[in-house]
Short mmCIF file of C-alpha atoms in Angstrom, two decimals:
data_model
loop_
_atom_site.label_atom_id
_atom_site.label_comp_id
_atom_site.label_asym_id
_atom_site.label_seq_id
_atom_site.Cartn_x
_atom_site.Cartn_y
_atom_site.Cartn_z
CA MET A 1061 59.49 68.62 99.54
CA LEU A 1062 59.94 65.05 99.23
CA VAL A 1063 63.18 65.61 97.59
CA SER A 1064 65.10 67.49 100.69
CA ASP A 1065 63.76 64.37 102.85
CA PRO A 1066 66.40 62.15 102.17
CA PRO A 1067 69.61 64.62 103.31
CA GLU A 1068 67.90 65.67 106.57
CA THR A 1069 67.42 61.40 107.01
CA SER A 1070 71.03 61.20 105.90
CA ARG A 1071 72.24 64.08 108.75
CA PHE A 1072 70.50 62.11 111.34
CA PHE A 1073 72.28 59.16 111.05
CA HIS A 1074 75.71 60.61 110.89
CA SER A 1075 74.98 62.89 113.73
CA ARG A 1076 74.27 59.64 116.43
CA PRO A 1077 77.51 58.73 117.40
CA ASN A 1078 78.94 61.95 118.45
CA SER A 1079 76.01 62.94 120.03
CA ALA A 1080 76.30 63.07 123.97
CA THR A 1081 73.88 61.10 124.82
CA SER A 1082 75.65 58.24 122.68
CA MET A 1083 77.27 55.29 125.08
CA SER A 1084 80.43 53.13 124.90
CA PRO A 1085 80.35 49.10 124.98
CA GLN A 1086 81.86 49.29 128.68
CA SER A 1087 79.31 51.78 130.07
CA SER A 1088 76.38 49.26 130.55
CA PRO A 1089 75.19 46.16 129.76
CA SER A 1090 72.50 47.62 127.83
CA GLN A 1091 74.85 47.84 124.78
CA SER A 1092 74.35 44.40 123.54
CA PRO A 1093 73.96 43.77 119.83
CA ARG A 1094 70.42 43.49 120.73
CA LEU A 1095 69.86 46.64 122.61
CA GLY A 1096 71.73 47.88 119.16
CA SER A 1097 69.50 46.56 117.09
CA SER A 1098 66.46 48.10 119.18
CA ARG A 1099 67.85 51.79 119.01
CA LEU A 1100 67.86 50.92 115.10
CA ILE A 1101 64.41 50.26 115.12
CA ASN A 1102 63.95 53.72 117.29
CA ASN A 1103 65.51 55.19 114.57
CA ASP A 1104 63.55 54.40 111.76
CA LEU A 1105 60.31 54.69 113.93
CA CYS A 1106 61.69 58.29 114.14
CA PHE A 1107 62.23 58.57 110.56
CA ASN A 1108 58.71 56.97 109.72
CA SER A 1109 57.05 59.74 112.09
CA GLN A 1110 59.09 62.72 110.88
CA HIS A 1111 58.50 61.49 107.16
CA SER A 1112 54.75 61.30 107.42
CA LYS A 1113 54.22 64.49 108.32
CA PRO A 1114 54.72 65.85 105.22
CA PHE A 1115 53.14 63.32 103.21
CA LEU A 1116 49.97 63.46 105.59
CA LEU A 1117 49.55 67.20 104.31
CA SER A 1118 50.20 66.29 100.83
CA ILE A 1119 47.42 64.19 101.04
CA PHE A 1120 45.31 66.52 102.74
CA LEU A 1121 46.22 69.50 100.34
CA GLY A 1122 44.90 66.89 97.67
CA LEU A 1123 41.97 66.52 99.31
CA ARG A 1124 41.34 69.79 99.82
CA ASP A 1125 42.23 70.76 95.86
CA GLN A 1126 40.04 67.98 94.90
CA GLN A 1127 37.10 69.08 97.47
CA GLN A 1128 37.11 72.84 96.06
CA ARG A 1129 36.77 71.50 92.45
CA LEU A 1130 34.18 69.46 93.02
CA VAL A 1131 32.20 73.01 94.84
CA ASN A 1132 33.30 74.52 92.00
CA ARG A 1133 31.52 72.13 89.56
CA THR A 1134 28.41 71.90 91.30
CA MET A 1135 28.12 75.93 91.53
CA LYS A 1136 28.85 75.68 87.70
CA ARG A 1137 25.85 73.66 87.54
CA LYS A 1138 23.66 75.16 89.42
CA VAL A 1139 24.42 78.54 87.80
CA GLY A 1140 23.82 76.54 84.30
CA ARG A 1141 20.44 75.39 86.05
CA VAL A 1142 19.35 79.27 86.82
CA CYS A 1143 20.32 80.39 83.25
CA HIS A 1144 18.39 77.72 81.82
CA GLN A 1145 15.15 78.24 83.85
CA ARG A 1146 15.68 81.77 83.10
CA LYS A 1147 15.98 81.16 79.13
CA ARG A 1148 12.72 78.73 79.66
CA VAL A 1149 10.70 81.33 81.43
CA LYS A 1150 11.74 84.27 79.03
CA GLY A 1151 10.79 81.71 76.38
CA LEU A 1152 7.43 81.07 77.84
CA LEU A 1153 6.33 84.69 78.43
CA GLY A 1154 7.38 85.33 74.91
CA VAL A 1155 4.91 82.60 73.88
CA ILE A 1156 2.14 83.63 76.28
CA GLY A 1157 2.75 87.38 74.88
CA LEU A 1158 2.82 86.54 71.09
CA VAL A 1159 -0.69 84.22 71.69
CA GLY A 1160 -2.19 87.20 73.71
CA PHE A 1161 -1.57 89.53 70.86
CA PHE A 1162 -2.50 87.23 68.33
CA PHE A 1163 -6.03 87.10 70.55
CA LEU A 1164 -6.06 91.16 70.59
CA ILE A 1165 -5.52 91.46 66.82
CA ASN A 1166 -7.98 88.79 66.45
CA TRP A 1167 -10.63 90.45 68.66
CA PHE A 1168 -10.21 93.89 67.60
CA MET A 1169 -10.95 92.60 63.74
CA LEU A 1170 -13.82 90.84 64.40
CA LEU A 1171 -15.74 93.98 66.10
CA ARG A 1172 -15.10 95.89 63.42
CA LEU A 1173 -16.21 93.42 61.24
CA GLN A 1174 -19.35 93.08 63.37
CA ASP A 1175 -19.57 96.63 63.18
CA HIS A 1176 -19.35 96.83 59.55
CA ARG A 1177 -22.05 94.06 58.99
CA ILE A 1178 -24.66 95.52 61.32
CA ALA A 1179 -24.39 98.80 59.83
CA ASP A 1180 -24.48 96.82 56.04
CA LEU A 1181 -27.47 95.18 57.35
CA GLN A 1182 -29.11 98.59 58.82
CA ASN A 1183 -28.49 100.26 55.73
CA HIS A 1184 -30.38 97.20 53.83
CA SER A 1185 -32.99 97.06 56.19
CA SER A 1186 -33.62 100.65 55.62
CA GLN A 1187 -35.02 100.45 52.22
CA ASN A 1188 -37.91 98.11 53.54
CA SER A 1189 -38.00 99.86 56.91
CA PRO A 1190 -40.16 102.56 58.54
CA PRO A 1191 -38.09 105.77 59.65
CA SER A 1192 -38.35 104.79 63.21
CA LEU A 1193 -35.79 101.81 62.70
CA LEU A 1194 -33.17 104.14 60.88
CA VAL A 1195 -32.28 105.24 64.46
CA SER A 1196 -29.40 103.58 65.75
CA ASN A 1197 -29.86 101.71 69.16
CA LYS A 1198 -26.91 103.87 70.45
CA GLU A 1199 -28.04 106.98 69.67
CA LYS A 1200 -31.56 105.94 71.32
CA TRP A 1201 -29.76 104.93 74.31
CA ARG A 1202 -27.59 108.25 74.32
CA LYS A 1203 -31.20 110.24 74.47
CA VAL A 1204 -32.93 108.21 77.05
CA SER A 1205 -30.20 108.28 79.47
CA LYS A 1206 -29.23 111.41 78.58
CA GLY A 1207 -25.75 110.87 78.94
CA LYS A 1208 -25.73 108.72 82.03
CA ARG A 1209 -24.84 104.93 80.40
CA LEU A 1210 -25.76 102.00 82.54
CA GLN A 1211 -24.39 99.38 80.32
CA LYS A 1212 -20.96 98.72 80.25
CA GLY A 1213 -18.84 96.28 77.94
CA THR A 1214 -20.70 92.97 78.07
CA TYR A 1215 -24.33 94.23 77.74
CA GLU A 1216 -23.22 96.75 75.08
CA ARG A 1217 -21.97 93.45 73.08
CA MET A 1218 -25.00 91.42 74.26
CA LEU A 1219 -27.44 94.48 72.64
CA ALA A 1220 -25.09 94.32 69.38
CA LEU A 1221 -25.78 90.59 69.04
CA ALA A 1222 -29.38 91.04 69.82
CA SER A 1223 -30.12 93.72 67.30
CA HIS A 1224 -27.66 91.41 64.51
CA ALA A 1225 -30.04 88.79 65.12
CA LEU A 1226 -33.06 91.04 64.81
CA ALA A 1227 -31.67 92.88 61.61
CA GLU A 1228 -31.25 89.44 59.67
CA ASN A 1229 -35.43 89.50 59.49
CA LYS A 1230 -35.27 85.82 59.81
CA ARG A 1231 -38.86 83.76 59.83
CA GLU A 1232 -40.19 82.30 63.40
CA PRO A 1233 -40.04 79.16 63.98
CA LYS A 1234 -43.27 77.23 63.13
CA ASP A 1235 -43.75 75.67 66.51
CA LEU A 1236 -42.63 79.08 68.12
CA TRP A 1237 -46.62 80.03 69.30
CA LYS A 1238 -47.15 76.20 69.98
CA GLU A 1239 -47.51 74.28 73.28
CA PRO A 1240 -44.13 72.94 73.77
CA PHE A 1241 -45.54 69.41 75.06
CA ALA A 1242 -48.32 67.80 73.25
CA GLU A 1243 -49.07 65.87 76.28
CA ALA A 1244 -49.89 68.99 78.48
CA SER A 1245 -52.75 70.08 76.06
CA ALA A 1246 -54.88 66.70 77.49
CA TRP A 1247 -54.34 67.00 81.16
CA ILE A 1248 -57.04 67.87 82.96
CA PRO A 1249 -57.57 69.85 86.34
CA CYS A 1250 -58.24 67.96 89.42
CA ALA A 1251 -57.42 70.63 92.49
CA ASP A 1252 -60.96 71.05 92.82
CA GLN A 1253 -61.40 67.22 93.61
CA ARG A 1254 -61.68 65.98 96.89
CA ASN A 1255 -61.72 62.67 98.98
CA TRP A 1256 -61.57 63.42 102.34
CA ASP A 1257 -63.62 64.91 104.90
CA PRO A 1258 -63.43 68.33 106.52
CA SER A 1259 -60.85 69.05 109.41
CA GLY A 1260 -62.73 70.09 112.63
CA GLY A 1261 -59.75 72.44 113.56
CA SER A 1262 -59.90 71.46 117.04
CA ASN A 1263 -55.98 71.90 117.89
CA GLY A 1264 -55.90 75.20 118.21
CA TYR A 1265 -55.59 78.51 115.83
CA ILE A 1266 -53.01 79.11 113.58
CA LEU A 1267 -52.15 82.94 112.79
CA VAL A 1268 -50.21 84.45 109.40
CA THR A 1269 -48.67 87.58 108.83
CA ALA A 1270 -47.21 87.11 105.12
CA ASN A 1271 -44.32 89.35 103.90
CA GLY A 1272 -43.29 90.62 100.52
CA GLY A 1273 -44.94 91.30 97.24
CA MET A 1274 -48.26 90.07 96.10
CA ASN A 1275 -46.54 86.59 95.01
CA GLN A 1276 -44.97 86.01 98.25
CA GLN A 1277 -48.28 87.09 100.16
CA ARG A 1278 -49.96 84.68 97.68
CA VAL A 1279 -47.52 81.47 98.52
CA ALA A 1280 -47.76 81.98 102.04
CA VAL A 1281 -51.44 81.90 102.03
CA CYS A 1282 -51.22 78.48 100.33
CA ASN A 1283 -48.88 77.10 102.41
CA ALA A 1284 -50.53 78.19 105.64
CA VAL A 1285 -53.30 76.32 104.38
CA VAL A 1286 -51.81 72.94 103.88
CA ILE A 1287 -50.18 73.42 107.72
CA ALA A 1288 -53.97 73.92 108.82
CA ARG A 1289 -54.93 71.04 107.82
CA LEU A 1290 -51.77 69.01 108.32
CA LEU A 1291 -52.24 70.26 111.99
CA ASN A 1292 -55.75 69.96 112.47
CA SER A 1293 -56.09 73.78 113.32
CA THR A 1294 -58.25 76.46 112.44
CA LEU A 1295 -56.80 79.08 110.19
CA VAL A 1296 -57.39 82.75 110.95
CA VAL A 1297 -57.96 84.54 107.63
CA PRO A 1298 -54.40 86.11 106.62
CA LYS A 1299 -52.77 89.55 107.11
CA PHE A 1300 -50.09 91.33 104.95
CA MET A 1301 -47.25 92.86 106.88
CA TYR A 1302 -46.85 95.90 105.80
CA SER A 1303 -43.76 96.60 103.60
CA SER A 1304 -41.26 99.60 103.03
CA VAL A 1305 -40.13 98.13 99.83
CA TRP A 1306 -43.69 98.11 98.35
CA LYS A 1307 -45.28 100.86 100.81
CA ASP A 1308 -48.72 99.04 100.77
CA VAL A 1309 -51.38 98.85 103.10
CA SER A 1310 -53.61 96.57 101.87
CA GLN A 1311 -55.11 93.54 103.48
CA PHE A 1312 -56.39 90.35 102.52
CA SER A 1313 -60.06 92.05 101.73
CA ASP A 1314 -58.51 94.43 99.65
CA ILE A 1315 -57.39 92.23 96.97
CA TYR A 1316 -59.27 88.97 97.25
CA GLN A 1317 -62.79 87.77 97.86
CA GLU A 1318 -62.78 87.13 101.34
CA GLU A 1319 -66.33 84.99 101.59
CA HIS A 1320 -65.32 83.25 98.53
CA PHE A 1321 -61.97 82.52 100.09
CA ILE A 1322 -63.39 80.98 103.43
CA ASN A 1323 -66.82 79.13 101.63
CA TYR A 1324 -64.81 77.05 99.21
CA LEU A 1325 -62.36 75.66 101.04
CA THR A 1326 -64.89 75.01 104.11
CA PRO A 1327 -64.79 71.41 102.96
CA ASP A 1328 -61.07 71.30 103.65
CA ILE A 1329 -60.07 73.34 106.59
CA ARG A 1330 -62.42 75.68 108.99
CA ILE A 1331 -61.60 79.08 108.91
CA VAL A 1332 -62.76 82.35 110.91
CA LYS A 1333 -61.39 86.04 110.46
CA GLU A 1334 -60.54 86.62 114.13
CA LEU A 1335 -59.38 84.68 117.00
CA PRO A 1336 -61.76 83.99 120.13
CA GLU A 1337 -61.65 86.96 122.80
CA GLU A 1338 -60.02 84.71 125.19
CA LEU A 1339 -57.12 84.25 123.15
CA GLN A 1340 -56.66 87.52 121.48
CA SER A 1341 -55.48 89.26 125.04
CA LEU A 1342 -52.38 86.82 124.87
CA ASP A 1343 -48.81 88.09 124.65
CA LEU A 1344 -47.96 85.58 122.06
CA GLU A 1345 -44.23 86.38 121.91
CA ALA A 1346 -43.87 86.05 125.41
CA ILE A 1347 -45.46 82.43 125.57
CA GLY A 1348 -43.52 81.70 122.21
CA SER A 1349 -46.50 81.02 119.92
CA VAL A 1350 -44.32 83.49 117.48
CA VAL A 1351 -42.71 81.42 114.73
CA THR A 1352 -40.47 83.38 111.71
CA ASP A 1353 -38.98 82.38 108.81
CA VAL A 1354 -35.62 82.17 110.84
CA ASP A 1355 -37.11 79.01 112.86
CA ILE A 1356 -37.99 77.50 109.82
CA GLN A 1357 -35.86 75.98 107.07
CA LYS A 1358 -37.07 76.53 103.68
CA GLU A 1359 -38.96 73.67 102.30
CA SER A 1360 -39.71 71.84 105.35
CA LYS A 1361 -40.97 68.57 105.27
CA PRO A 1362 -44.71 68.00 107.05
CA SER A 1363 -42.77 65.77 109.49
CA PHE A 1364 -40.55 69.00 110.65
CA TYR A 1365 -44.35 70.60 111.67
CA LEU A 1366 -45.94 67.96 113.37
CA LYS A 1367 -42.32 67.56 115.22
CA ASN A 1368 -41.45 70.70 116.26
CA ILE A 1369 -44.78 73.15 116.06
CA LEU A 1370 -47.62 71.17 116.69
CA PRO A 1371 -46.18 70.79 120.37
CA ILE A 1372 -46.34 74.77 120.83
CA LEU A 1373 -50.30 74.65 119.28
CA LEU A 1374 -51.47 72.15 121.64
CA LYS A 1375 -49.86 73.60 124.57
CA ASN A 1376 -50.77 77.83 123.59
CA ARG A 1377 -53.64 77.12 121.57
CA VAL A 1378 -52.57 79.23 119.39
CA VAL A 1379 -49.23 79.91 116.64
CA HIS A 1380 -48.37 83.21 115.02
CA PHE A 1381 -46.15 82.55 111.66
CA ILE A 1382 -44.70 85.78 110.52
CA GLY A 1383 -43.44 85.66 106.91
CA PHE A 1384 -43.89 81.88 105.99
CA GLY A 1385 -42.95 82.49 102.37
CA ASN A 1386 -41.10 79.47 100.95
CA ARG A 1387 -41.54 77.34 104.16
CA LEU A 1388 -43.13 74.13 102.98
CA ALA A 1389 -41.28 71.60 100.69
CA PHE A 1390 -42.94 71.05 97.48
CA ASP A 1391 -41.43 67.10 96.85
CA PRO A 1392 -41.91 65.13 98.99
CA ILE A 1393 -45.08 65.90 100.01
CA PRO A 1394 -48.52 63.93 100.23
CA PHE A 1395 -50.40 63.92 97.04
CA GLN A 1396 -53.27 64.99 98.83
CA LEU A 1397 -51.60 68.38 100.77
CA GLN A 1398 -49.97 69.16 96.91
CA ARG A 1399 -53.30 69.09 95.60
CA LEU A 1400 -55.28 71.01 98.48
CA ARG A 1401 -52.06 73.76 97.88
CA CYS A 1402 -53.08 74.12 94.22
CA ARG A 1403 -56.92 74.37 95.04
CA CYS A 1404 -56.11 77.14 97.21
CA ASN A 1405 -54.26 79.17 94.84
CA PHE A 1406 -56.39 78.33 91.41
CA HIS A 1407 -59.96 78.37 92.97
CA ALA A 1408 -60.27 79.98 96.11
CA LEU A 1409 -58.03 83.00 95.89
CA GLN A 1410 -59.89 84.90 93.61
CA PHE A 1411 -59.46 88.76 92.87
CA VAL A 1412 -62.01 91.46 93.99
CA PRO A 1413 -64.49 92.66 91.46
CA LYS A 1414 -62.01 96.04 90.59
CA ILE A 1415 -59.19 94.10 89.72
CA GLN A 1416 -60.80 91.51 87.63
CA GLN A 1417 -62.38 94.44 85.71
CA THR A 1418 -59.16 96.04 84.97
CA GLY A 1419 -57.61 92.65 83.96
CA ALA A 1420 -60.39 92.03 81.50
CA LEU A 1421 -59.90 95.62 80.01
CA LEU A 1422 -55.93 94.40 79.85
CA LEU A 1423 -56.49 91.67 78.22
CA GLN A 1424 -58.92 92.88 75.86
CA ARG A 1425 -56.70 95.66 74.77
CA LEU A 1426 -53.51 93.09 74.16
CA ARG A 1427 -55.79 90.59 71.91
CA LYS A 1428 -57.43 93.49 69.97
CA CYS A 1429 -59.94 91.49 68.22
CA ALA A 1430 -59.83 87.76 70.00
CA SER A 1431 -62.90 85.65 68.99
CA HIS A 1432 -62.56 83.73 72.06
CA PRO A 1433 -61.48 84.10 75.47
CA GLY A 1434 -58.37 82.26 77.14
CA GLN A 1435 -58.96 78.78 78.58
CA LEU A 1436 -57.96 80.60 82.16
CA ASP A 1437 -59.51 83.70 82.04
CA HIS A 1438 -62.62 82.35 83.99
CA HIS A 1439 -59.79 81.50 86.99
CA LEU A 1440 -58.38 85.44 86.67
CA VAL A 1441 -61.20 87.69 85.75
CA GLY A 1442 -64.05 85.97 86.48
CA PRO A 1443 -67.73 86.92 85.43
CA TYR A 1444 -66.08 89.75 83.24
CA THR A 1445 -64.38 87.22 80.56
CA LYS A 1446 -66.95 87.92 78.03
CA SER A 1447 -65.99 91.60 77.77
CA ASN A 1448 -62.67 90.29 76.31
CA VAL A 1449 -64.76 89.49 72.83
CA LYS A 1450 -64.64 92.34 70.40
CA GLU A 1451 -66.47 92.31 67.06
CA LYS A 1452 -65.09 94.13 64.13
CA GLY A 1453 -67.51 94.61 61.65
CA GLY A 1454 -69.86 91.59 62.84
CA HIS A 1455 -67.03 89.45 62.44
CA ALA A 1456 -64.57 88.96 64.91
CA GLY A 1457 -61.25 89.11 63.60
CA LYS A 1458 -57.63 87.32 63.43
CA PRO A 1459 -56.51 87.43 67.42
CA SER A 1460 -53.90 89.02 68.12
CA ARG A 1461 -50.57 86.89 69.76
CA PHE A 1462 -48.74 88.60 72.70
CA LEU A 1463 -45.75 87.55 75.11
CA ALA A 1464 -46.22 88.72 78.74
CA LEU A 1465 -42.71 88.84 79.86
CA HIS A 1466 -42.27 89.55 83.59
CA LEU A 1467 -38.53 90.07 84.08
CA ARG A 1468 -38.23 89.62 88.33
CA PHE A 1469 -35.69 92.49 87.76
CA GLU A 1470 -37.06 94.96 90.86
CA ILE A 1471 -34.44 96.12 93.08
CA ASP A 1472 -35.40 94.20 96.31
CA MET A 1473 -34.61 90.79 93.41
CA VAL A 1474 -31.86 92.63 92.16
CA ALA A 1475 -30.34 93.08 95.82
CA HIS A 1476 -31.48 89.69 97.46
CA SER A 1477 -29.67 88.12 94.86
CA LEU A 1478 -26.22 89.32 95.47
CA CYS A 1479 -25.25 89.88 91.92
CA GLU A 1480 -24.02 92.74 89.98
CA TYR A 1481 -25.22 94.42 86.76
CA GLY A 1482 -22.59 96.56 85.33
CA GLY A 1483 -23.42 99.37 87.21
CA GLY A 1484 -19.41 99.19 89.00
CA GLU A 1485 -19.02 100.53 92.53
CA GLU A 1486 -21.79 102.92 92.71
CA GLU A 1487 -24.54 100.68 92.22
CA ARG A 1488 -22.31 97.89 94.97
CA LYS A 1489 -22.95 100.31 97.48
CA VAL A 1490 -26.51 100.82 96.69
CA LEU A 1491 -27.47 97.58 96.60
CA GLU A 1492 -25.41 96.36 100.00
CA ALA A 1493 -27.44 99.74 101.44
CA TYR A 1494 -30.69 98.55 100.42
CA ARG A 1495 -30.02 95.18 101.89
CA ALA A 1496 -28.64 96.13 105.00
CA ILE A 1497 -31.75 97.86 105.52
CA HIS A 1498 -34.46 95.22 104.17
CA PHE A 1499 -32.89 92.12 104.40
CA PRO A 1500 -30.27 92.55 107.64
CA SER A 1501 -29.97 88.58 107.69
CA LEU A 1502 -28.75 88.38 104.34
CA ALA A 1503 -26.59 91.44 104.67
CA HIS A 1504 -25.05 89.75 108.21
CA LEU A 1505 -24.25 86.46 106.33
CA GLU A 1506 -22.63 88.57 104.01
CA LYS A 1507 -20.03 90.05 106.08
CA THR A 1508 -19.72 87.34 108.35
CA LYS A 1509 -19.72 84.06 106.01
CA GLY A 1510 -17.72 83.61 102.97
CA LEU A 1511 -20.82 83.62 100.25
CA PRO A 1512 -20.19 82.90 96.84
CA SER A 1513 -18.91 86.14 94.68
CA PRO A 1514 -20.95 87.81 92.19
CA SER A 1515 -19.33 86.53 89.12
CA ALA A 1516 -19.54 82.64 90.72
CA LEU A 1517 -23.13 83.48 90.77
CA ARG A 1518 -24.01 84.60 87.31
CA SER A 1519 -21.81 81.40 86.29
CA GLU A 1520 -24.36 79.19 88.04
CA GLY A 1521 -27.08 80.79 86.35
CA LEU A 1522 -28.35 82.33 89.80
CA CYS A 1523 -28.71 85.71 88.74
CA PRO A 1524 -32.22 87.10 87.39
CA LEU A 1525 -31.67 88.19 83.69
CA THR A 1526 -31.16 91.30 83.07
CA PRO A 1527 -33.21 93.12 80.25
CA GLU A 1528 -30.19 93.32 77.95
CA GLU A 1529 -29.94 89.44 78.89
CA ALA A 1530 -34.08 89.12 78.03
CA VAL A 1531 -33.21 90.35 74.69
CA LEU A 1532 -30.56 88.40 73.94
CA MET A 1533 -32.63 85.50 74.83
CA LEU A 1534 -36.26 86.59 72.98
CA ALA A 1535 -33.90 86.84 69.70
CA ALA A 1536 -32.41 83.82 70.32
CA LEU A 1537 -35.87 81.58 70.52
CA GLY A 1538 -36.84 83.51 67.22
CA PHE A 1539 -39.09 86.19 67.87
CA ASN A 1540 -39.11 89.02 65.47
CA ARG A 1541 -39.48 92.54 65.77
CA LYS A 1542 -42.93 92.69 65.31
CA THR A 1543 -43.66 90.63 68.56
CA HIS A 1544 -45.90 92.53 70.72
CA ILE A 1545 -44.73 92.02 74.42
CA PHE A 1546 -46.35 92.86 77.27
CA VAL A 1547 -43.90 93.91 80.23
CA ALA A 1548 -45.70 92.57 83.47
CA GLY A 1549 -44.79 93.62 87.00
CA ALA A 1550 -43.42 96.44 89.17
CA ASN A 1551 -41.04 99.31 88.64
CA ILE A 1552 -37.60 97.84 86.70
CA TYR A 1553 -34.41 98.44 89.07
CA GLY A 1554 -32.97 101.35 86.22
CA GLY A 1555 -36.08 102.37 85.18
CA GLN A 1556 -37.01 103.45 81.53
CA ARG A 1557 -32.83 103.89 80.98
CA ARG A 1558 -32.60 100.03 81.79
CA LEU A 1559 -35.89 99.12 80.13
CA ALA A 1560 -34.40 100.99 76.70
CA ALA A 1561 -32.73 97.85 75.48
CA LEU A 1562 -36.26 96.04 75.56
CA THR A 1563 -37.71 99.03 73.79
CA SER A 1564 -34.97 99.62 71.19
CA LEU A 1565 -35.12 96.46 69.73
CA TYR A 1566 -39.02 95.26 70.24
CA PRO A 1567 -40.95 98.73 69.29
CA ASN A 1568 -44.09 97.18 69.96
CA LEU A 1569 -43.47 96.49 73.74
CA VAL A 1570 -46.27 97.95 75.74
CA THR A 1571 -46.77 98.05 80.01
CA LYS A 1572 -50.01 98.50 81.62
CA GLU A 1573 -49.18 102.39 82.05
CA LYS A 1574 -49.58 102.51 78.24
CA LEU A 1575 -52.73 100.32 77.84
CA LEU A 1576 -54.40 101.96 80.78
CA SER A 1577 -55.44 105.08 81.13
CA ALA A 1578 -54.36 107.83 84.14
CA THR A 1579 -58.04 107.38 85.34
CA GLU A 1580 -58.36 103.85 84.97
CA LEU A 1581 -55.04 103.70 87.05
CA GLU A 1582 -55.98 106.25 89.71
CA PRO A 1583 -57.88 103.34 91.75
CA PHE A 1584 -54.75 101.82 92.70
CA SER A 1585 -52.25 104.62 92.50
CA ASN A 1586 -51.11 104.07 96.30
CA PHE A 1587 -51.31 100.27 96.27
CA SER A 1588 -48.75 98.41 94.32
CA SER A 1589 -49.83 95.08 95.55
CA GLN A 1590 -53.21 95.53 93.88
CA VAL A 1591 -52.42 96.50 90.42
CA VAL A 1592 -52.74 94.19 87.80
CA SER A 1593 -49.23 92.71 86.12
#
């Protein structure tokens, strides 16, 4: 295009003199040499204008080509980067796959090795073991559960580990049965010591209706005694709320010696059996004298009661605590109040004679030929302590040691913990339904707030030990298969199927149902709170 420009310019210059618009020298004074040169200037401008069009076009096309090349180069870089990233992701996935495959093979080989080691140890120990030990744990479990296996995965592995530890027949550590702290043996009880004057109880009356099992009821009574002293009030003998869990109608006097409770605490607080007649007809809920666990935070300090409960007591002359389980702090609390709580727990609350007598019978059969009573026997069984001494041929034999184990694995504890125990979706539905009936406030929180997950609770150690975990713990501590174990408490969640984890590895395991006859247990058949643990 640049080559064709000169001919056009040349034609343009030759056509100008012959055109109709050209002028003769005489036509006008404007045809002076100066005007002629201006005409040339105009022609130059016309030439520059005509020449600039193809020149600018060429520049524009060149810039467009350069921009296109830049765009192409950028696209190639992006495509290359994406391909590189894909290759890196594929490589990373490949490495993860190889590592996972390696761990899977390693896990499989370890399981096979463990099974062989357990089988070898069982075959080796069968020569020196009684025939009852030859039955494998899995076979025992199948017989007890009748095809309905409750344990899954982790629990079976824990049982295998516990069985492996016990099969080695290691000696128990020398200090396993000793007091863990030497200083504890030198401690002297001081709960029975008093250094204050009796409380007149002139500020009003405190009623307590304790809920839960025997342990929760006992804690509530001890806390109520302390609050009565703190508020200078009179305590009415506590009552026990009927629980749909325990289904026990027992009241205070059915479990504890009422007269002893009143007389022993007389130097501390004033206790009566009933409200005065003028206060019995009051509608306590209507006048605002009913206080529940919802109104009091757990482990509240004494200052809370002085600020919030004392005004109600002074105004209405009576306050009724419903529940009142763990509603008083342990620390910080004045030393004298803490001592009063201990005095109530270990001295004022003594079981009625029929419970003491049955408890003494349990201790006697557990200890077999014990030569002397335990240090706490007189607190538990009172005058029946001497019956524990059993002579054999005129000489006292070596005392039989036993381990008392309270699993705290009843259904109410299991449901309240919000944990899971290997039962899958079916177990989850059962526990949710149980919470909705027996723990409605907890069930409401579970639905409305983001409570910790079962796995998070277990990782923090906030779940009760399962029987399988308890077995693993006992084996790790060093207790051998010959250890005599007494399982205290009420019915285990899951029943005998769940308890089989303990009985299969610790054959010398007993419960009160095994130690006591049906006749001896008959007086307590419908009263779970009275049953000696």
